[in-house]
mmCIF file of C-alpha atoms in Angstrom:
data_model
loop_
_atom_site.group_PDB
_atom_site.id
_atom_site.type_symbol
_atom_site.label_atom_id
_atom_site.label_comp_id
_atom_site.label_asym_id
_atom_site.label_seq_id
_atom_site.Cartn_x
_atom_site.Cartn_y
_atom_site.Cartn_z
ATOM 1 C CA UNK A 1 57.794 -21.987 0.948
ATOM 2 C CA UNK A 2 54.837 -19.612 0.833
ATOM 3 C CA UNK A 3 55.327 -15.840 0.499
ATOM 4 C CA UNK A 4 53.051 -13.083 1.709
ATOM 5 C CA UNK A 5 51.493 -11.289 -1.303
ATOM 6 C CA UNK A 6 51.564 -8.011 0.655
ATOM 7 C CA UNK A 7 55.203 -7.833 1.848
ATOM 8 C CA UNK A 8 56.834 -10.943 0.263
ATOM 9 C CA UNK A 9 57.899 -12.302 3.645
ATOM 10 C CA UNK A 10 58.272 -16.059 3.895
ATOM 11 C CA UNK A 11 55.454 -17.748 5.793
ATOM 12 C CA UNK A 12 56.468 -20.947 7.542
ATOM 13 C CA UNK A 13 53.586 -23.288 6.716
ATOM 14 C CA UNK A 14 53.557 -26.898 5.602
ATOM 15 C CA UNK A 15 52.069 -26.601 2.114
ATOM 16 C CA UNK A 16 50.667 -30.139 2.329
ATOM 17 C CA UNK A 17 48.678 -29.354 5.470
ATOM 18 C CA UNK A 18 46.918 -26.088 4.559
ATOM 19 C CA UNK A 19 43.316 -26.203 3.407
ATOM 20 C CA UNK A 20 41.502 -23.983 0.939
ATOM 21 C CA UNK A 21 39.694 -21.219 2.846
ATOM 22 C CA UNK A 22 42.102 -21.374 5.785
ATOM 23 C CA UNK A 23 43.141 -18.020 7.259
ATOM 24 C CA UNK A 24 46.817 -17.384 7.940
ATOM 25 C CA UNK A 25 48.603 -14.389 9.389
ATOM 26 C CA UNK A 26 51.829 -12.881 8.067
ATOM 27 C CA UNK A 27 54.441 -12.625 10.818
ATOM 28 C CA UNK A 28 56.020 -9.543 9.214
ATOM 29 C CA UNK A 29 53.169 -7.229 8.124
ATOM 30 C CA UNK A 30 50.435 -8.949 10.183
ATOM 31 C CA UNK A 31 48.101 -9.128 7.159
ATOM 32 C CA UNK A 32 45.389 -11.738 7.294
ATOM 33 C CA UNK A 33 45.738 -14.097 4.354
ATOM 34 C CA UNK A 34 43.210 -16.563 2.980
ATOM 35 C CA UNK A 35 44.322 -19.723 1.212
ATOM 36 C CA UNK A 36 42.460 -19.405 -2.079
ATOM 37 C CA UNK A 37 44.114 -22.340 -3.844
ATOM 38 C CA UNK A 38 46.200 -25.376 -2.971
ATOM 39 C CA UNK A 39 48.718 -27.184 -5.202
ATOM 40 C CA UNK A 40 50.263 -24.682 -5.663
ATOM 41 C CA UNK A 41 49.261 -22.711 -2.593
ATOM 42 C CA UNK A 42 47.956 -19.232 -3.426
ATOM 43 C CA UNK A 43 47.137 -16.593 -0.817
ATOM 44 C CA UNK A 44 44.844 -13.564 -1.011
ATOM 45 C CA UNK A 45 45.099 -10.642 1.385
ATOM 46 C CA UNK A 46 42.015 -10.113 3.514
ATOM 47 C CA UNK A 47 41.887 -6.407 4.264
ATOM 48 C CA UNK A 48 39.764 -4.389 6.671
ATOM 49 C CA UNK A 49 39.395 -1.823 3.870
ATOM 50 C CA UNK A 50 36.789 -4.011 2.139
ATOM 51 C CA UNK A 51 34.047 -2.390 4.224
ATOM 52 C CA UNK A 52 35.266 1.070 3.228
ATOM 53 C CA UNK A 53 35.311 0.103 -0.457
ATOM 54 C CA UNK A 54 31.689 -1.037 -0.269
ATOM 55 C CA UNK A 55 30.727 2.288 1.317
ATOM 56 C CA UNK A 56 32.539 4.178 -1.447
ATOM 57 C CA UNK A 57 30.721 2.177 -4.123
ATOM 58 C CA UNK A 58 27.356 2.914 -2.495
ATOM 59 C CA UNK A 59 28.154 6.641 -2.412
ATOM 60 C CA UNK A 60 29.165 6.571 -6.087
ATOM 61 C CA UNK A 61 25.911 4.805 -6.984
ATOM 62 C CA UNK A 62 23.911 7.435 -5.107
ATOM 63 C CA UNK A 63 25.766 10.215 -6.916
ATOM 64 C CA UNK A 64 25.104 8.584 -10.295
ATOM 65 C CA UNK A 65 21.413 8.225 -9.458
ATOM 66 C CA UNK A 66 21.277 11.902 -8.502
ATOM 67 C CA UNK A 67 22.973 12.877 -11.768
ATOM 68 C CA UNK A 68 20.598 10.684 -13.764
ATOM 69 C CA UNK A 69 17.668 12.302 -12.004
ATOM 70 C CA UNK A 70 18.887 15.763 -13.015
ATOM 71 C CA UNK A 71 19.238 14.699 -16.642
ATOM 72 C CA UNK A 72 15.742 13.248 -16.567
ATOM 73 C CA UNK A 73 14.360 16.626 -15.485
ATOM 74 C CA UNK A 74 16.139 18.365 -18.331
ATOM 75 C CA UNK A 75 14.693 15.976 -20.859
ATOM 76 C CA UNK A 76 11.200 16.557 -19.507
ATOM 77 C CA UNK A 77 11.683 20.335 -19.720
ATOM 78 C CA UNK A 78 12.871 20.055 -23.327
ATOM 79 C CA UNK A 79 9.836 17.943 -24.212
ATOM 80 C CA UNK A 80 7.553 20.577 -22.682
ATOM 81 C CA UNK A 81 9.210 23.285 -24.786
ATOM 82 C CA UNK A 82 8.674 21.243 -27.959
ATOM 83 C CA UNK A 83 4.992 20.804 -27.087
ATOM 84 C CA UNK A 84 4.638 24.562 -26.525
ATOM 85 C CA UNK A 85 6.136 25.298 -29.946
ATOM 86 C CA UNK A 86 3.601 23.072 -31.698
#
């Protein structure tokens, strides 16, 4: 018997007839599940939130780039001050 990794409900599937990469649906929580391994069968939840996570990562990267840019300006200013002192 296969269990949903999201809600632990039993999923009625013949373990000998599923194929790796096959998409199943949980009857209880309606999560989409991908068969990631057979013998033993292992399921991964396919979530719609994946798109949101990618957007969040892009925003974080942009913020880091902006912060790095600010630090770069400070370093340049400090170098200018050192040159002026000489």
